[in-house]
Amino acid sequence: MYSYIWIEGEKNLNDFCMKRFGEKPHFMETIGRVSGKGASAKVHLIYKHDEQESRYREMYFLYMEHNSGKYFYSQIQEIERWSYEKIRSDKTAILRKRG
């Protein structure tokens, strides 16, 4: 089973990965990997359209196999296709602060 998290912006991604894995992710184009502290995760960079502000947001979709994961891989693939509006309503997402 898998777990996932949506993260908006490179700074939030790096901060999260340093806390969780002890290192920043390594990318090849738009696909990355991060590992450390006994775990590893895949990271996908995806630009999602924010319809309210009519612009694209830099989003990172991080997913990993996890003992307490709740999702099958097919569900992870569906979650990766979510719209920006749906991601904003996800309580686990780490979004940029508006200001």
A tleap script that builds the chain and sets N, CA, C and O, in Angstrom:
source leaprc.protein.ff14SB
mol = sequence {
  NMET TYR SER TYR ILE TRP ILE GLU GLY GLU
  LYS ASN LEU ASN ASP PHE CYS MET LYS ARG
  PHE GLY GLU LYS PRO HIE PHE MET GLU THR
  ILE GLY ARG VAL SER GLY LYS GLY ALA SER
  ALA LYS VAL HIE LEU ILE TYR LYS HIE ASP
  GLU GLN GLU SER ARG TYR ARG GLU MET TYR
  PHE LEU TYR MET GLU HIE ASN SER GLY LYS
  TYR PHE TYR SER GLN ILE GLN GLU ILE GLU
  ARG TRP SER TYR GLU LYS ILE ARG SER ASP
  LYS THR ALA ILE LEU ARG LYS ARG CGLY
}
set mol.1.N position { 0.846 -1.172 0.000 }
set mol.1.CA position { 0.000 0.000 0.000 }
set mol.1.C position { 0.895 1.240 0.000 }
set mol.1.O position { 2.060 1.195 0.395 }
set mol.2.N position { 0.309 2.341 -0.456 }
set mol.2.CA position { 1.060 3.584 -0.627 }
set mol.2.C position { 0.463 4.724 0.192 }
set mol.2.O position { -0.715 4.705 0.548 }
set mol.3.N position { 1.295 5.705 0.478 }
set mol.3.CA position { 0.840 6.979 1.025 }
set mol.3.C position { 1.380 8.073 0.106 }
set mol.3.O position { 2.309 7.839 -0.667 }
set mol.4.N position { 0.798 9.259 0.193 }
set mol.4.CA position { 1.184 10.353 -0.703 }
set mol.4.C position { 1.068 11.686 0.024 }
set mol.4.O position { 0.474 11.782 1.097 }
set mol.5.N position { 1.648 12.704 -0.585 }
set mol.5.CA position { 1.459 14.083 -0.139 }
set mol.5.C position { 1.687 15.003 -1.339 }
set mol.5.O position { 2.582 14.769 -2.152 }
set mol.6.N position { 0.875 16.039 -1.438 }
set mol.6.CA position { 1.060 17.101 -2.422 }
set mol.6.C position { 1.808 18.226 -1.736 }
set mol.6.O position { 1.482 18.589 -0.605 }
set mol.7.N position { 2.813 18.786 -2.407 }
set mol.7.CA position { 3.594 19.894 -1.859 }
set mol.7.C position { 3.715 20.962 -2.934 }
set mol.7.O position { 4.093 20.674 -4.069 }
set mol.8.N position { 3.394 22.194 -2.568 }
set mol.8.CA position { 3.486 23.305 -3.519 }
set mol.8.C position { 4.792 24.063 -3.311 }
set mol.8.O position { 5.075 24.533 -2.209 }
set mol.9.N position { 5.579 24.178 -4.365 }
set mol.9.CA position { 6.801 24.975 -4.339 }
set mol.9.C position { 8.026 24.195 -3.891 }
set mol.9.O position { 7.956 23.317 -3.031 }
set mol.10.N position { 9.142 24.543 -4.498 }
set mol.10.CA position { 10.399 23.843 -4.236 }
set mol.10.C position { 10.879 24.021 -2.799 }
set mol.10.O position { 11.414 23.084 -2.207 }
set mol.11.N position { 10.694 25.209 -2.234 }
set mol.11.CA position { 11.137 25.438 -0.853 }
set mol.11.C position { 10.387 24.532 0.114 }
set mol.11.O position { 11.001 23.912 0.982 }
set mol.12.N position { 9.067 24.449 -0.026 }
set mol.12.CA position { 8.277 23.557 0.832 }
set mol.12.C position { 8.711 22.104 0.651 }
set mol.12.O position { 8.800 21.352 1.622 }
set mol.13.N position { 8.981 21.712 -0.596 }
set mol.13.CA position { 9.417 20.346 -0.871 }
set mol.13.C position { 10.744 20.065 -0.161 }
set mol.13.O position { 10.881 19.053 0.526 }
set mol.14.N position { 11.705 20.947 -0.326 }
set mol.14.CA position { 13.019 20.739 0.290 }
set mol.14.C position { 12.929 20.722 1.812 }
set mol.14.O position { 13.580 19.902 2.460 }
set mol.15.N position { 12.125 21.621 2.392 }
set mol.15.CA position { 11.948 21.646 3.847 }
set mol.15.C position { 11.342 20.336 4.338 }
set mol.15.O position { 11.810 19.761 5.321 }
set mol.16.N position { 10.300 19.863 3.653 }
set mol.16.CA position { 9.645 18.617 4.043 }
set mol.16.C position { 10.624 17.447 3.949 }
set mol.16.O position { 10.728 16.646 4.877 }
set mol.17.N position { 11.335 17.350 2.840 }
set mol.17.CA position { 12.248 16.225 2.631 }
set mol.17.C position { 13.402 16.231 3.628 }
set mol.17.O position { 13.835 15.169 4.075 }
set mol.18.N position { 13.904 17.406 3.980 }
set mol.18.CA position { 14.981 17.478 4.972 }
set mol.18.C position { 14.483 16.978 6.330 }
set mol.18.O position { 15.207 16.273 7.034 }
set mol.19.N position { 13.263 17.336 6.696 }
set mol.19.CA position { 12.708 16.867 7.973 }
set mol.19.C position { 12.414 15.374 7.941 }
set mol.19.O position { 12.720 14.661 8.897 }
set mol.20.N position { 11.829 14.899 6.859 }
set mol.20.CA position { 11.363 13.505 6.776 }
set mol.20.C position { 12.472 12.527 6.404 }
set mol.20.O position { 12.549 11.433 6.963 }
set mol.21.N position { 13.336 12.916 5.457 }
set mol.21.CA position { 14.338 11.991 4.928 }
set mol.21.C position { 15.775 12.381 5.252 }
set mol.21.O position { 16.684 11.560 5.132 }
set mol.22.N position { 15.985 13.630 5.663 }
set mol.22.CA position { 17.348 14.084 5.946 }
set mol.22.C position { 18.127 14.481 4.712 }
set mol.22.O position { 19.341 14.670 4.788 }
set mol.23.N position { 17.461 14.613 3.577 }
set mol.23.CA position { 18.124 15.058 2.341 }
set mol.23.C position { 17.088 15.656 1.393 }
set mol.23.O position { 15.885 15.440 1.543 }
set mol.24.N position { 17.580 16.406 0.423 }
set mol.24.CA position { 16.722 16.977 -0.615 }
set mol.24.C position { 16.550 15.952 -1.734 }
set mol.24.O position { 17.405 15.085 -1.910 }
set mol.25.N position { 15.458 16.041 -2.489 }
set mol.25.CA position { 15.260 15.090 -3.589 }
set mol.25.C position { 16.241 15.340 -4.740 }
set mol.25.O position { 16.736 16.451 -4.929 }
set mol.26.N position { 16.503 14.287 -5.492 }
set mol.26.CA position { 17.370 14.343 -6.667 }
set mol.26.C position { 16.485 14.116 -7.887 }
set mol.26.O position { 15.726 13.148 -7.940 }
set mol.27.N position { 16.586 15.014 -8.872 }
set mol.27.CA position { 15.706 14.972 -10.034 }
set mol.27.C position { 16.449 14.658 -11.318 }
set mol.27.O position { 17.620 14.998 -11.485 }
set mol.28.N position { 15.733 13.998 -12.221 }
set mol.28.CA position { 16.117 13.827 -13.608 }
set mol.28.C position { 14.903 14.333 -14.377 }
set mol.28.O position { 13.895 13.637 -14.497 }
set mol.29.N position { 15.013 15.554 -14.897 }
set mol.29.CA position { 13.876 16.211 -15.566 }
set mol.29.C position { 12.774 16.479 -14.535 }
set mol.29.O position { 12.976 17.269 -13.614 }
set mol.30.N position { 11.611 15.831 -14.679 }
set mol.30.CA position { 10.484 16.103 -13.772 }
set mol.30.C position { 10.213 14.971 -12.787 }
set mol.30.O position { 9.237 15.025 -12.040 }
set mol.31.N position { 11.057 13.955 -12.776 }
set mol.31.CA position { 10.873 12.829 -11.862 }
set mol.31.C position { 12.062 12.773 -10.921 }
set mol.31.O position { 13.218 12.816 -11.345 }
set mol.32.N position { 11.752 12.676 -9.631 }
set mol.32.CA position { 12.811 12.662 -8.638 }
set mol.32.C position { 12.667 11.519 -7.663 }
set mol.32.O position { 11.691 10.770 -7.679 }
set mol.33.N position { 13.668 11.408 -6.816 }
set mol.33.CA position { 13.690 10.382 -5.784 }
set mol.33.C position { 14.366 10.981 -4.568 }
set mol.33.O position { 15.288 11.789 -4.676 }
set mol.34.N position { 13.886 10.566 -3.411 }
set mol.34.CA position { 14.495 10.985 -2.154 }
set mol.34.C position { 14.505 9.774 -1.231 }
set mol.34.O position { 13.540 9.010 -1.184 }
set mol.35.N position { 15.593 9.605 -0.504 }
set mol.35.CA position { 15.655 8.472 0.425 }
set mol.35.C position { 16.506 8.855 1.626 }
set mol.35.O position { 17.371 9.728 1.552 }
set mol.36.N position { 16.241 8.192 2.707 }
set mol.36.CA position { 16.964 8.436 3.942 }
set mol.36.C position { 16.090 8.070 5.124 }
set mol.36.O position { 14.873 7.949 4.991 }
set mol.37.N position { 16.704 7.897 6.265 }
set mol.37.CA position { 15.996 7.526 7.492 }
set mol.37.C position { 15.135 6.279 7.292 }
set mol.37.O position { 14.032 6.181 7.830 }
set mol.38.N position { 15.656 5.326 6.511 }
set mol.38.CA position { 14.980 4.057 6.326 }
set mol.38.C position { 13.791 4.064 5.387 }
set mol.38.O position { 13.015 3.108 5.378 }
set mol.39.N position { 13.625 5.106 4.605 }
set mol.39.CA position { 12.489 5.182 3.678 }
set mol.39.C position { 12.927 5.850 2.390 }
set mol.39.O position { 13.949 6.535 2.348 }
set mol.40.N position { 12.142 5.645 1.332 }
set mol.40.CA position { 12.399 6.340 0.070 }
set mol.40.C position { 11.061 6.662 -0.586 }
set mol.40.O position { 10.051 6.007 -0.329 }
set mol.41.N position { 11.075 7.677 -1.434 }
set mol.41.CA position { 9.847 8.111 -2.101 }
set mol.41.C position { 10.184 8.591 -3.503 }
set mol.41.O position { 11.305 9.012 -3.788 }
set mol.42.N position { 9.188 8.516 -4.361 }
set mol.42.CA position { 9.287 9.089 -5.701 }
set mol.42.C position { 8.606 10.451 -5.674 }
set mol.42.O position { 7.636 10.666 -4.947 }
set mol.43.N position { 9.136 11.366 -6.483 }
set mol.43.CA position { 8.595 12.723 -6.537 }
set mol.43.C position { 8.366 13.086 -7.997 }
set mol.43.O position { 9.258 12.921 -8.828 }
set mol.44.N position { 7.181 13.576 -8.307 }
set mol.44.CA position { 6.873 14.042 -9.657 }
set mol.44.C position { 6.574 15.526 -9.610 }
set mol.44.O position { 5.748 15.969 -8.811 }
set mol.45.N position { 7.237 16.301 -10.460 }
set mol.45.CA position { 6.943 17.722 -10.625 }
set mol.45.C position { 5.825 17.846 -11.651 }
set mol.45.O position { 5.950 17.376 -12.782 }
set mol.46.N position { 4.726 18.487 -11.243 }
set mol.46.CA position { 3.562 18.643 -12.122 }
set mol.46.C position { 3.062 20.079 -11.980 }
set mol.46.O position { 2.860 20.559 -10.865 }
set mol.47.N position { 2.866 20.755 -13.093 }
set mol.47.CA position { 2.290 22.098 -13.057 }
set mol.47.C position { 0.776 21.975 -13.146 }
set mol.47.O position { 0.240 21.430 -14.110 }
set mol.48.N position { 0.095 22.491 -12.123 }
set mol.48.CA position { -1.367 22.411 -12.050 }
set mol.48.C position { -1.959 23.801 -12.259 }
set mol.48.O position { -1.459 24.788 -11.720 }
set mol.49.N position { -3.019 23.862 -13.040 }
set mol.49.CA position { -3.669 25.136 -13.354 }
set mol.49.C position { -4.559 25.583 -12.204 }
set mol.49.O position { -5.459 24.859 -11.780 }
set mol.50.N position { -4.291 26.795 -11.704 }
set mol.50.CA position { -5.095 27.433 -10.662 }
set mol.50.C position { -6.121 28.303 -11.375 }
set mol.50.O position { -5.791 29.388 -11.855 }
set mol.51.N position { -7.353 27.836 -11.446 }
set mol.51.CA position { -8.388 28.549 -12.194 }
set mol.51.C position { -8.766 29.882 -11.551 }
set mol.51.O position { -9.140 30.819 -12.257 }
set mol.52.N position { -8.676 29.982 -10.220 }
set mol.52.CA position { -9.012 31.235 -9.541 }
set mol.52.C position { -8.073 32.365 -9.941 }
set mol.52.O position { -8.509 33.496 -10.153 }
set mol.53.N position { -6.792 32.059 -10.043 }
set mol.53.CA position { -5.806 33.093 -10.375 }
set mol.53.C position { -5.328 33.007 -11.812 }
set mol.53.O position { -4.479 33.791 -12.234 }
set mol.54.N position { -5.864 32.065 -12.560 }
set mol.54.CA position { -5.539 31.903 -13.979 }
set mol.54.C position { -4.024 31.810 -14.213 }
set mol.54.O position { -3.458 32.530 -15.036 }
set mol.55.N position { -3.393 30.908 -13.469 }
set mol.55.CA position { -1.959 30.665 -13.619 }
set mol.55.C position { -1.652 29.225 -13.234 }
set mol.55.O position { -2.499 28.519 -12.685 }
set mol.56.N position { -0.437 28.804 -13.528 }
set mol.56.CA position { -0.013 27.445 -13.191 }
set mol.56.C position { 0.811 27.461 -11.916 }
set mol.56.O position { 1.609 28.369 -11.682 }
set mol.57.N position { 0.602 26.428 -11.087 }
set mol.57.CA position { 1.307 26.285 -9.820 }
set mol.57.C position { 2.283 25.105 -9.899 }
set mol.57.O position { 1.968 24.049 -10.448 }
set mol.58.N position { 3.460 25.317 -9.342 }
set mol.58.CA position { 4.477 24.272 -9.297 }
set mol.58.C position { 4.146 23.323 -8.140 }
set mol.58.O position { 4.286 23.684 -6.971 }
set mol.59.N position { 3.707 22.114 -8.478 }
set mol.59.CA position { 3.291 21.145 -7.472 }
set mol.59.C position { 4.194 19.914 -7.538 }
set mol.59.O position { 4.626 19.499 -8.613 }
set mol.60.N position { 4.463 19.355 -6.390 }
set mol.60.CA position { 5.242 18.132 -6.297 }
set mol.60.C position { 4.366 17.051 -5.675 }
set mol.60.O position { 3.790 17.241 -4.603 }
set mol.61.N position { 4.274 15.923 -6.354 }
set mol.61.CA position { 3.510 14.782 -5.877 }
set mol.61.C position { 4.502 13.742 -5.390 }
set mol.61.O position { 5.238 13.150 -6.180 }
set mol.62.N position { 4.514 13.525 -4.081 }
set mol.62.CA position { 5.456 12.622 -3.452 }
set mol.62.C position { 4.676 11.395 -2.978 }
set mol.62.O position { 3.688 11.535 -2.258 }
set mol.63.N position { 5.108 10.194 -3.374 }
set mol.63.CA position { 4.422 8.984 -2.926 }
set mol.63.C position { 5.426 7.884 -2.605 }
set mol.63.O position { 6.525 7.834 -3.159 }
set mol.64.N position { 5.020 7.013 -1.703 }
set mol.64.CA position { 5.920 5.970 -1.248 }
set mol.64.C position { 5.140 4.782 -0.718 }
set mol.64.O position { 4.002 4.917 -0.268 }
set mol.65.N position { 5.775 3.605 -0.777 }
set mol.65.CA position { 5.198 2.441 -0.124 }
set mol.65.C position { 5.338 2.648 1.379 }
set mol.65.O position { 6.368 3.121 1.860 }
set mol.66.N position { 4.275 2.283 2.121 }
set mol.66.CA position { 4.276 2.545 3.554 }
set mol.66.C position { 3.404 1.509 4.251 }
set mol.66.O position { 2.343 1.143 3.745 }
set mol.67.N position { 3.848 1.039 5.409 }
set mol.67.CA position { 3.089 0.027 6.159 }
set mol.67.C position { 1.673 0.478 6.490 }
set mol.67.O position { 0.741 -0.326 6.468 }
set mol.68.N position { 1.510 1.754 6.796 }
set mol.68.CA position { 0.171 2.252 7.132 }
set mol.68.C position { -0.471 2.984 5.946 }
set mol.68.O position { -1.416 3.752 6.123 }
set mol.69.N position { 0.050 2.739 4.740 }
set mol.69.CA position { -0.531 3.351 3.547 }
set mol.69.C position { -1.965 2.891 3.329 }
set mol.69.O position { -2.338 1.783 3.713 }
set mol.70.N position { -2.761 3.749 2.711 }
set mol.70.CA position { -4.183 3.466 2.521 }
set mol.70.C position { -4.562 3.291 1.057 }
set mol.70.O position { -5.725 3.026 0.750 }
set mol.71.N position { -3.604 3.434 0.149 }
set mol.71.CA position { -3.941 3.504 -1.269 }
set mol.71.C position { -3.198 2.446 -2.080 }
set mol.71.O position { -2.030 2.149 -1.826 }
set mol.72.N position { -3.899 1.887 -3.058 }
set mol.72.CA position { -3.276 1.014 -4.033 }
set mol.72.C position { -2.607 1.892 -5.091 }
set mol.72.O position { -2.929 3.074 -5.215 }
set mol.73.N position { -1.680 1.316 -5.847 }
set mol.73.CA position { -0.975 2.096 -6.861 }
set mol.73.C position { -1.936 2.711 -7.875 }
set mol.73.O position { -1.716 3.837 -8.321 }
set mol.74.N position { -2.994 1.997 -8.246 }
set mol.74.CA position { -3.979 2.543 -9.199 }
set mol.74.C position { -4.658 3.792 -8.632 }
set mol.74.O position { -4.985 4.712 -9.382 }
set mol.75.N position { -4.869 3.829 -7.319 }
set mol.75.CA position { -5.455 5.017 -6.686 }
set mol.75.C position { -4.453 6.170 -6.678 }
set mol.75.O position { -4.834 7.327 -6.858 }
set mol.76.N position { -3.189 5.860 -6.474 }
set mol.76.CA position { -2.139 6.883 -6.509 }
set mol.76.C position { -2.106 7.537 -7.880 }
set mol.76.O position { -1.955 8.754 -7.987 }
set mol.77.N position { -2.247 6.735 -8.929 }
set mol.77.CA position { -2.256 7.280 -10.288 }
set mol.77.C position { -3.448 8.221 -10.484 }
set mol.77.O position { -3.314 9.232 -11.174 }
set mol.78.N position { -4.580 7.924 -9.910 }
set mol.78.CA position { -5.754 8.801 -9.992 }
set mol.78.C position { -5.513 10.102 -9.229 }
set mol.78.O position { -5.821 11.185 -9.728 }
set mol.79.N position { -4.967 9.996 -8.029 }
set mol.79.CA position { -4.714 11.173 -7.191 }
set mol.79.C position { -3.744 12.120 -7.899 }
set mol.79.O position { -3.864 13.339 -7.777 }
set mol.80.N position { -2.795 11.567 -8.630 }
set mol.80.CA position { -1.817 12.384 -9.357 }
set mol.80.C position { -2.493 13.246 -10.429 }
set mol.80.O position { -1.933 14.264 -10.837 }
set mol.81.N position { -3.650 12.867 -10.878 }
set mol.81.CA position { -4.372 13.623 -11.908 }
set mol.81.C position { -5.346 14.661 -11.326 }
set mol.81.O position { -6.046 15.335 -12.083 }
set mol.82.N position { -5.398 14.794 -10.021 }
set mol.82.CA position { -6.305 15.763 -9.400 }
set mol.82.C position { -6.060 17.175 -9.931 }
set mol.82.O position { -4.950 17.518 -10.336 }
set mol.83.N position { -7.106 17.976 -9.920 }
set mol.83.CA position { -7.000 19.392 -10.277 }
set mol.83.C position { -6.403 20.167 -9.089 }
set mol.83.O position { -6.378 19.672 -7.962 }
set mol.84.N position { -5.930 21.372 -9.362 }
set mol.84.CA position { -5.378 22.198 -8.295 }
set mol.84.C position { -6.437 22.488 -7.234 }
set mol.84.O position { -6.126 22.520 -6.044 }
set mol.85.N position { -7.671 22.697 -7.652 }
set mol.85.CA position { -8.752 22.980 -6.706 }
set mol.85.C position { -8.982 21.795 -5.769 }
set mol.85.O position { -9.219 21.986 -4.576 }
set mol.86.N position { -8.915 20.593 -6.291 }
set mol.86.CA position { -9.089 19.401 -5.453 }
set mol.86.C position { -7.896 19.243 -4.509 }
set mol.86.O position { -8.071 18.863 -3.351 }
set mol.87.N position { -6.699 19.529 -4.990 }
set mol.87.CA position { -5.511 19.447 -4.138 }
set mol.87.C position { -5.632 20.434 -2.984 }
set mol.87.O position { -5.288 20.107 -1.848 }
set mol.88.N position { -6.119 21.640 -3.268 }
set mol.88.CA position { -6.280 22.657 -2.203 }
set mol.88.C position { -7.215 22.190 -1.101 }
set mol.88.O position { -7.076 22.613 0.046 }
set mol.89.N position { -8.166 21.326 -1.430 }
set mol.89.CA position { -9.107 20.848 -0.413 }
set mol.89.C position { -8.567 19.637 0.351 }
set mol.89.O position { -9.184 19.195 1.320 }
set mol.90.N position { -7.429 19.100 -0.073 }
set mol.90.CA position { -6.818 17.949 0.602 }
set mol.90.C position { -6.124 18.438 1.873 }
set mol.90.O position { -5.219 19.270 1.807 }
set mol.91.N position { -6.538 17.933 3.004 }
set mol.91.CA position { -6.014 18.399 4.290 }
set mol.91.C position { -4.528 18.098 4.497 }
set mol.91.O position { -3.872 18.760 5.302 }
set mol.92.N position { -3.990 17.108 3.780 }
set mol.92.CA position { -2.582 16.752 3.970 }
set mol.92.C position { -1.637 17.562 3.078 }
set mol.92.O position { -0.423 17.513 3.271 }
set mol.93.N position { -2.170 18.300 2.114 }
set mol.93.CA position { -1.320 19.049 1.182 }
set mol.93.C position { -0.575 20.171 1.898 }
set mol.93.O position { -1.115 20.824 2.791 }
set mol.94.N position { 0.672 20.381 1.488 }
set mol.94.CA position { 1.464 21.506 1.982 }
set mol.94.C position { 1.462 22.557 0.869 }
set mol.94.O position { 2.083 22.367 -0.177 }
set mol.95.N position { 0.763 23.657 1.105 }
set mol.95.CA position { 0.610 24.689 0.100 }
set mol.95.C position { 1.393 25.934 0.478 }
set mol.95.O position { 1.711 26.144 1.649 }
set mol.96.N position { 1.706 26.764 -0.521 }
set mol.96.CA position { 2.355 28.051 -0.250 }
set mol.96.C position { 1.382 28.927 0.504 }
set mol.96.O position { 0.174 28.908 0.268 }
set mol.97.N position { 1.943 29.692 1.414 }
set mol.97.CA position { 1.098 30.642 2.135 }
set mol.97.C position { 0.725 31.782 1.219 }
set mol.97.O position { 1.575 32.307 0.501 }
set mol.98.N position { -0.519 32.167 1.234 }
set mol.98.CA position { -0.990 33.309 0.439 }
set mol.98.C position { -0.694 34.570 1.211 }
set mol.98.O position { -0.758 34.575 2.441 }
set mol.99.N position { -0.375 35.624 0.521 }
set mol.99.CA position { -0.072 36.822 1.275 }
set mol.99.C position { 0.053 37.961 0.452 }
set mol.99.O position { 0.310 39.057 0.950 }
savepdb mol mol.pdb
quit
